[in-house]
Coordinates of C-alpha atoms and ligand atoms in Angstrom, one line a residue:
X1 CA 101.4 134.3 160.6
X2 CA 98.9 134.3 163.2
X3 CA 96.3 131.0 162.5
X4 CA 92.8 132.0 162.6
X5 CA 90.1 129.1 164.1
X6 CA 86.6 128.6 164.7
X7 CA 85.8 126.9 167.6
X8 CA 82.5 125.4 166.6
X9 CA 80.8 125.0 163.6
X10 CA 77.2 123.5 163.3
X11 CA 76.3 122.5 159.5
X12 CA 72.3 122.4 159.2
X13 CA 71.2 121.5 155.5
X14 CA 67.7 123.0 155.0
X15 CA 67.6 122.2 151.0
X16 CA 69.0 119.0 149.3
X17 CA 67.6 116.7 146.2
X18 CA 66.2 113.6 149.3
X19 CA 64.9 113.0 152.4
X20 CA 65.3 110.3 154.6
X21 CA 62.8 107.6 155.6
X22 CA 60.2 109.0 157.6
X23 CA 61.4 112.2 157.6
X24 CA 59.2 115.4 158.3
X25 CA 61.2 117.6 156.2
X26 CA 61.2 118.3 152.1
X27 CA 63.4 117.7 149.2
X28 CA 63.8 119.8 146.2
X29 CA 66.4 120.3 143.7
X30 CA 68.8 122.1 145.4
X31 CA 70.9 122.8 147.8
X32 CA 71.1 125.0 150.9
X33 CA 73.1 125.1 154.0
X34 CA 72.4 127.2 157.4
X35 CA 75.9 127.6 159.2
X36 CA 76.2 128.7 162.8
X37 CA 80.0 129.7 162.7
X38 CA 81.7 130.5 166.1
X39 CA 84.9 131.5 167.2
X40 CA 86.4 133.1 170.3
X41 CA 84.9 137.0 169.6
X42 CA 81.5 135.8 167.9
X43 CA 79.1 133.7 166.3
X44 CA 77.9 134.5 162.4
X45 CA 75.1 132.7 161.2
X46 CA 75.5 132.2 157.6
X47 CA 73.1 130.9 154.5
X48 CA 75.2 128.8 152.1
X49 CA 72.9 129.0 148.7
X50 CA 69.0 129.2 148.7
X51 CA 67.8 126.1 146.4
X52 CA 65.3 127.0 144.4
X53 CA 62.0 126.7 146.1
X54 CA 62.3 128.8 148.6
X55 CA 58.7 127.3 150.5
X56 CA 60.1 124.2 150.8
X57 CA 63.3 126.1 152.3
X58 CA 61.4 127.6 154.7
X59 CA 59.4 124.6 155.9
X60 CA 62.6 123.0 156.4
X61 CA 63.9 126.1 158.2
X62 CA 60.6 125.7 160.9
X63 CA 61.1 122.1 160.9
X64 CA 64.3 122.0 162.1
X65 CA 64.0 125.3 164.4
X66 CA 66.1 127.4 162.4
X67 CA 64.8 131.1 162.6
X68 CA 65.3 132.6 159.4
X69 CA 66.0 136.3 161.7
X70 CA 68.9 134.9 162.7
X71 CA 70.9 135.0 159.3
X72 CA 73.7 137.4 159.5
X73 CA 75.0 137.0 155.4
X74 CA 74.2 134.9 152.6
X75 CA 77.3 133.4 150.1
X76 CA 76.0 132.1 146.6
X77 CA 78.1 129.2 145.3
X78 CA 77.3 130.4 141.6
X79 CA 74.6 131.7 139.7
X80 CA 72.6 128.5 138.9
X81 CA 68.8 128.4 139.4
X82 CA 69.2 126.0 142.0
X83 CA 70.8 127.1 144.2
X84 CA 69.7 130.8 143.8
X85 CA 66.5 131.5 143.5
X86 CA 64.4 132.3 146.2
X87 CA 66.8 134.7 147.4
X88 CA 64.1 137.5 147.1
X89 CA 61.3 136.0 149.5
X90 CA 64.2 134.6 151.9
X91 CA 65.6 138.3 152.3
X92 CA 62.2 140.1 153.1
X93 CA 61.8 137.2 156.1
X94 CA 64.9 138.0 156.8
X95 CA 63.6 141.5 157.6
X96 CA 67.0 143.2 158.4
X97 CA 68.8 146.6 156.5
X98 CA 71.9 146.3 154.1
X99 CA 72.1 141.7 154.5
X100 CA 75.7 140.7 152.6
X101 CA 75.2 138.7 149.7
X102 CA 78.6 137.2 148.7
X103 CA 79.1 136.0 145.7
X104 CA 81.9 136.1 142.8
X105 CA 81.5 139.2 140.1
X106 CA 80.6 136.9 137.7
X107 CA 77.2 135.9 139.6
X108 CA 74.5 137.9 136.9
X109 CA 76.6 136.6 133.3
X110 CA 73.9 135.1 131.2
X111 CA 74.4 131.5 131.5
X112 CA 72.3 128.9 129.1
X113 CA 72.3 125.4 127.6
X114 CA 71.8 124.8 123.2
X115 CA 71.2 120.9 123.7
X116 CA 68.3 120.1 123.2
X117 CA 66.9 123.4 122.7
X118 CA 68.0 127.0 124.1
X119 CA 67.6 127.8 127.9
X120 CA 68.8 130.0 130.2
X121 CA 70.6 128.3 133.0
X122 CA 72.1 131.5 135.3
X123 CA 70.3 133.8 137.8
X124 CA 66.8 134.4 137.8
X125 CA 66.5 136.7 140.6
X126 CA 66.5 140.4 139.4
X127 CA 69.5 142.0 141.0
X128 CA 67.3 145.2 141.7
X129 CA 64.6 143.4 144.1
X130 CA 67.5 141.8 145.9
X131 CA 68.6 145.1 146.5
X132 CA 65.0 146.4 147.2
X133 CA 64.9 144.2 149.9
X134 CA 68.2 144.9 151.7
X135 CA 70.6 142.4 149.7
X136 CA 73.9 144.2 149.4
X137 CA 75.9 142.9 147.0
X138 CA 79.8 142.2 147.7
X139 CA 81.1 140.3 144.6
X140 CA 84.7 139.5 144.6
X141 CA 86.5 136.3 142.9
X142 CA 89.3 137.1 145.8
X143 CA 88.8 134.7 149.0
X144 CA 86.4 136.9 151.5
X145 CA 87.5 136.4 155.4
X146 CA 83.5 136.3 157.2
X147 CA 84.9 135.8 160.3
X148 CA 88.2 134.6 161.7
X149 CA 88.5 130.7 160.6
X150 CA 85.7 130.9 158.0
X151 CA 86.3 132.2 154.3
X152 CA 85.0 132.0 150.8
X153 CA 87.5 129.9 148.6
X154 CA 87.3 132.9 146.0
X155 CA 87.1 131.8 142.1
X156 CA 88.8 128.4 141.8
X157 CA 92.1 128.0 139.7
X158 CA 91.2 125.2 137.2
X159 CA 94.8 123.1 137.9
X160 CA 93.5 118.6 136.9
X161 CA 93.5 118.3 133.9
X162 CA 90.6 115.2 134.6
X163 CA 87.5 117.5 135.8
X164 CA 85.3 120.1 133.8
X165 CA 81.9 121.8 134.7
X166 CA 80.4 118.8 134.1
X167 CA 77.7 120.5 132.1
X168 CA 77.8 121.9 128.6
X169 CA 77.1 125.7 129.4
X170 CA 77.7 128.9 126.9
X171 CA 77.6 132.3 127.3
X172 CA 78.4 135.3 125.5
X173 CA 81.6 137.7 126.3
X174 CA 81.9 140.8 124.4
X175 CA 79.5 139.6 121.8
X176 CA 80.3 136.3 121.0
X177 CA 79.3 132.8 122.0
X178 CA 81.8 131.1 124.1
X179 CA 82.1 128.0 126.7
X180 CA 80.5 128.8 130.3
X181 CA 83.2 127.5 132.7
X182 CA 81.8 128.8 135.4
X183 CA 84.5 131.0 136.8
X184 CA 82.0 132.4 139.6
X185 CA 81.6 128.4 141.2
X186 CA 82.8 129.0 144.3
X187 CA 82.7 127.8 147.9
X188 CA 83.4 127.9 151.6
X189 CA 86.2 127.3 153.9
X190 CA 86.2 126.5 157.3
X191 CA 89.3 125.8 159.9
X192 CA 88.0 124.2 163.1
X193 CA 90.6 124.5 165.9
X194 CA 92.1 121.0 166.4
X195 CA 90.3 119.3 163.7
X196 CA 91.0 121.1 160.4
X197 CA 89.7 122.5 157.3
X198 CA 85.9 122.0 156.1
X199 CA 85.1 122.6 152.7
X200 CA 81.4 122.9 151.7
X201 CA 80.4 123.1 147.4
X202 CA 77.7 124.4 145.6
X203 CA 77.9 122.5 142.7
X204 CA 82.0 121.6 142.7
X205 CA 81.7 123.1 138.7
X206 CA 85.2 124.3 139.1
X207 CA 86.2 120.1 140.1
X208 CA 85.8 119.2 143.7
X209 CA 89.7 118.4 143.4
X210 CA 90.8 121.8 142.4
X211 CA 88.4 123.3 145.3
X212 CA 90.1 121.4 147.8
X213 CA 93.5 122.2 146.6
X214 CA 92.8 125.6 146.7
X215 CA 90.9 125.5 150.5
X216 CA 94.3 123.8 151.9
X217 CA 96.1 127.2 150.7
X218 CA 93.8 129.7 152.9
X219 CA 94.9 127.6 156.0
X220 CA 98.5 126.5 155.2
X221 CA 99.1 123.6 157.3
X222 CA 96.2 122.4 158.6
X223 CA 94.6 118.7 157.7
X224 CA 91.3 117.9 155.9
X225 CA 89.2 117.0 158.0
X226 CA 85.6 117.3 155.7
X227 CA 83.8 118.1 152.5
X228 CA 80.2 118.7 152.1
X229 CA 78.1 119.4 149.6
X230 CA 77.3 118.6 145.4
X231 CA 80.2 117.1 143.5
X232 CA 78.4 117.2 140.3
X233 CA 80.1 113.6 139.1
X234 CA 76.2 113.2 138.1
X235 CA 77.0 112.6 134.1
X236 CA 81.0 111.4 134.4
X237 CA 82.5 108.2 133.1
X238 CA 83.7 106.1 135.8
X239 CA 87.1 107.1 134.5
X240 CA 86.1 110.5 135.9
X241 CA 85.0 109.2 138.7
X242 CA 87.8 107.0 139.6
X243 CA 90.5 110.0 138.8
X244 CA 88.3 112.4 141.0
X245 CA 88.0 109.8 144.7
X246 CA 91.8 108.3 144.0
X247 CA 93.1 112.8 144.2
X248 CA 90.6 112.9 146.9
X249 CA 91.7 110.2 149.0
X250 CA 95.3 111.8 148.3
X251 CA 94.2 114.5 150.5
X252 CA 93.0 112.0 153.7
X253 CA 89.9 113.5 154.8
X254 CA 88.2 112.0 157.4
X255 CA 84.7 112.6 156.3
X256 CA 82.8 113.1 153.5
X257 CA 79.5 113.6 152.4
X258 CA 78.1 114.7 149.0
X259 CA 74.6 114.3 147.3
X260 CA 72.7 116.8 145.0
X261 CA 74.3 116.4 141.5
X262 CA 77.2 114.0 142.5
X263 CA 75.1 110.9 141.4
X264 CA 74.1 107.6 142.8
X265 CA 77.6 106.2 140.4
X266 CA 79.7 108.4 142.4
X267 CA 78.5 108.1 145.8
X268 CA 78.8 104.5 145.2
X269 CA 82.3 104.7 144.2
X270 CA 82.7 107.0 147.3
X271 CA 81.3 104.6 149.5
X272 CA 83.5 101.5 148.3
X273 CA 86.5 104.2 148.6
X274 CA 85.4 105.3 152.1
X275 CA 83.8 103.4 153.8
X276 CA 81.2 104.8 156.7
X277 CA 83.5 108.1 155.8
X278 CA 81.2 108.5 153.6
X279 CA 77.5 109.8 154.3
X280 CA 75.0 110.7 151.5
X281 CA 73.6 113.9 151.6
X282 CA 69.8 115.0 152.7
X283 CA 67.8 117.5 153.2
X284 CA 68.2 117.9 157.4
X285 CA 72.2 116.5 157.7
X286 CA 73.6 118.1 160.6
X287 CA 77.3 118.4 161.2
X288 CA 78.4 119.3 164.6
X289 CA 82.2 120.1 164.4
X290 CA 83.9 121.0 167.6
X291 CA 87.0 122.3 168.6
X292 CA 89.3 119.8 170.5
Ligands
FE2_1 FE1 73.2 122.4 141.5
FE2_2 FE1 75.2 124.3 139.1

């Protein structure tokens, strides 16, 4: 089977919960990545989720000399306000005819919370202004190839039998009230030539251990090398937390870096685990991964 690379891949994160000391740029409650993705043939430049604010987004975007022309596609991670909304506003800046928006079927299912009280949890943008404004839809829950060495992970096969959502979510299916497992959480998947496979999450609903198990069987063969983005460990018992880093570390990357709902408890535990491996997230985290 012929391998498919990139040979660079620059990670720019324009929207995460912190900032760093100093810094010019602004958090929110989020999380959003800009990806300049290059192989041999071409360069795609790719929007990872939108947050939620999508002023702040931008002011990060100028900050950090990103122009927001530029974006080729956007992938959603999953349907949560988050790390969706704003999509609207972004995609009239955007200013360009028929802009993928990849995301898994399940992306519009009517996702909400009961405790405390009732509230709706899952999309907000209205599927018909997206489309108003040049957003055309591709939903699959099969892995999506965006370019040679850089794919969607497709809906994640729920294998430990230690991780869950994380969040106690409901929705209704063919009338009835049932569990939200969030089948449509799903995530990118990069192979760098000569370094290896980078993962980035949303939210990790579907268990950061199951994404990376299934990332390793889009590029069969090829090491770990880093995972970025929200583990949502933010609630877990340190049981949880313990059972998620040991699989991890199973896996030998040789970077991580997770913030957004993954909890000061967890990065902790990461950072005993691994060391300077291990980088908290912000708003304006740049990874530079070149091919060697
Ligand atoms: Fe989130
Ligand atoms: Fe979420």
């Amino acid at each position: 089977m012929k391998k498919h690379f990139l040979n660079h891949l620059r990670i720019i994160t324009v929207a995460e919960d912190s900032v760093t000391y100093g810094s010019d740029l602004w958090g929110q409650h989020g999380i959003s990545f800009f990806l300049e993705a290059t192989n041999e043939s071409s360069t795609q430049n790719i929007i990872f989720d939108v947050g939620q604010n999508y002023q702040a987004l931008k002011h990060n975007m100028d900050v950090l000399g990103i122009n927001v022309q530029k974006i080729d596609a956007v992938v959603l991670s999953h349907s949560h306000r988050d790390h969706t909304t704003g999509l609207v506003p972004l995609l009239q800046d955007v200013g360009k005819t028929n802009v993928p928006i990849i995301a898994h079927p399940d992306i519009f299912h009517s996702s909400f919370i009961i405790e405390p009280s009732l509230k709706y949890a899952g999309m907000r943008e209205r599927k018909d202004l997206i489309g108003l404004n040049e957003g055309r839809f591709i939903l699959t829950s099969d892995p999506l190839s965006i370019l040679p060495g850089l794919s969607t992970s497709g809906e994640i096969p729920r294998i430990t039998d230690f991780e869950d959502p994380g969040l106690a979510l409901y929705m209704i299916r063919n009338g009835k009230l049932v569990q939200d497992k969030v089948f449509d959480d799903m995530s990118l998947v990069a192979n760098v030539r000569g370094k290896g496979i980078i993962i980035l999450t949303g939210c990790s609903h579907a268990g950061v251990v199951n994404i990376v198990k299934q990332a390793l069987t889009l590029f069969p063969g090829a090491p770990l090398e880093g995972i970025v983005g929200g583990f949502h460990l933010v609630d877990a018992s340190r049981d949880k937390i313990n059972k998620v880093i040991d699989a991890l570390t199973e896996f030998h990357p040789q970077w991580i870096s997770a913030g957004h709902c993954t909890g000061f408890e967890a990065q902790m535990a990461l950072v005993e685990k691994f060391g300077s491996r291990f980088t908290p997230l912000h708003s304006g985290s740049i990874f530079d991964i070149q091919s060697q």
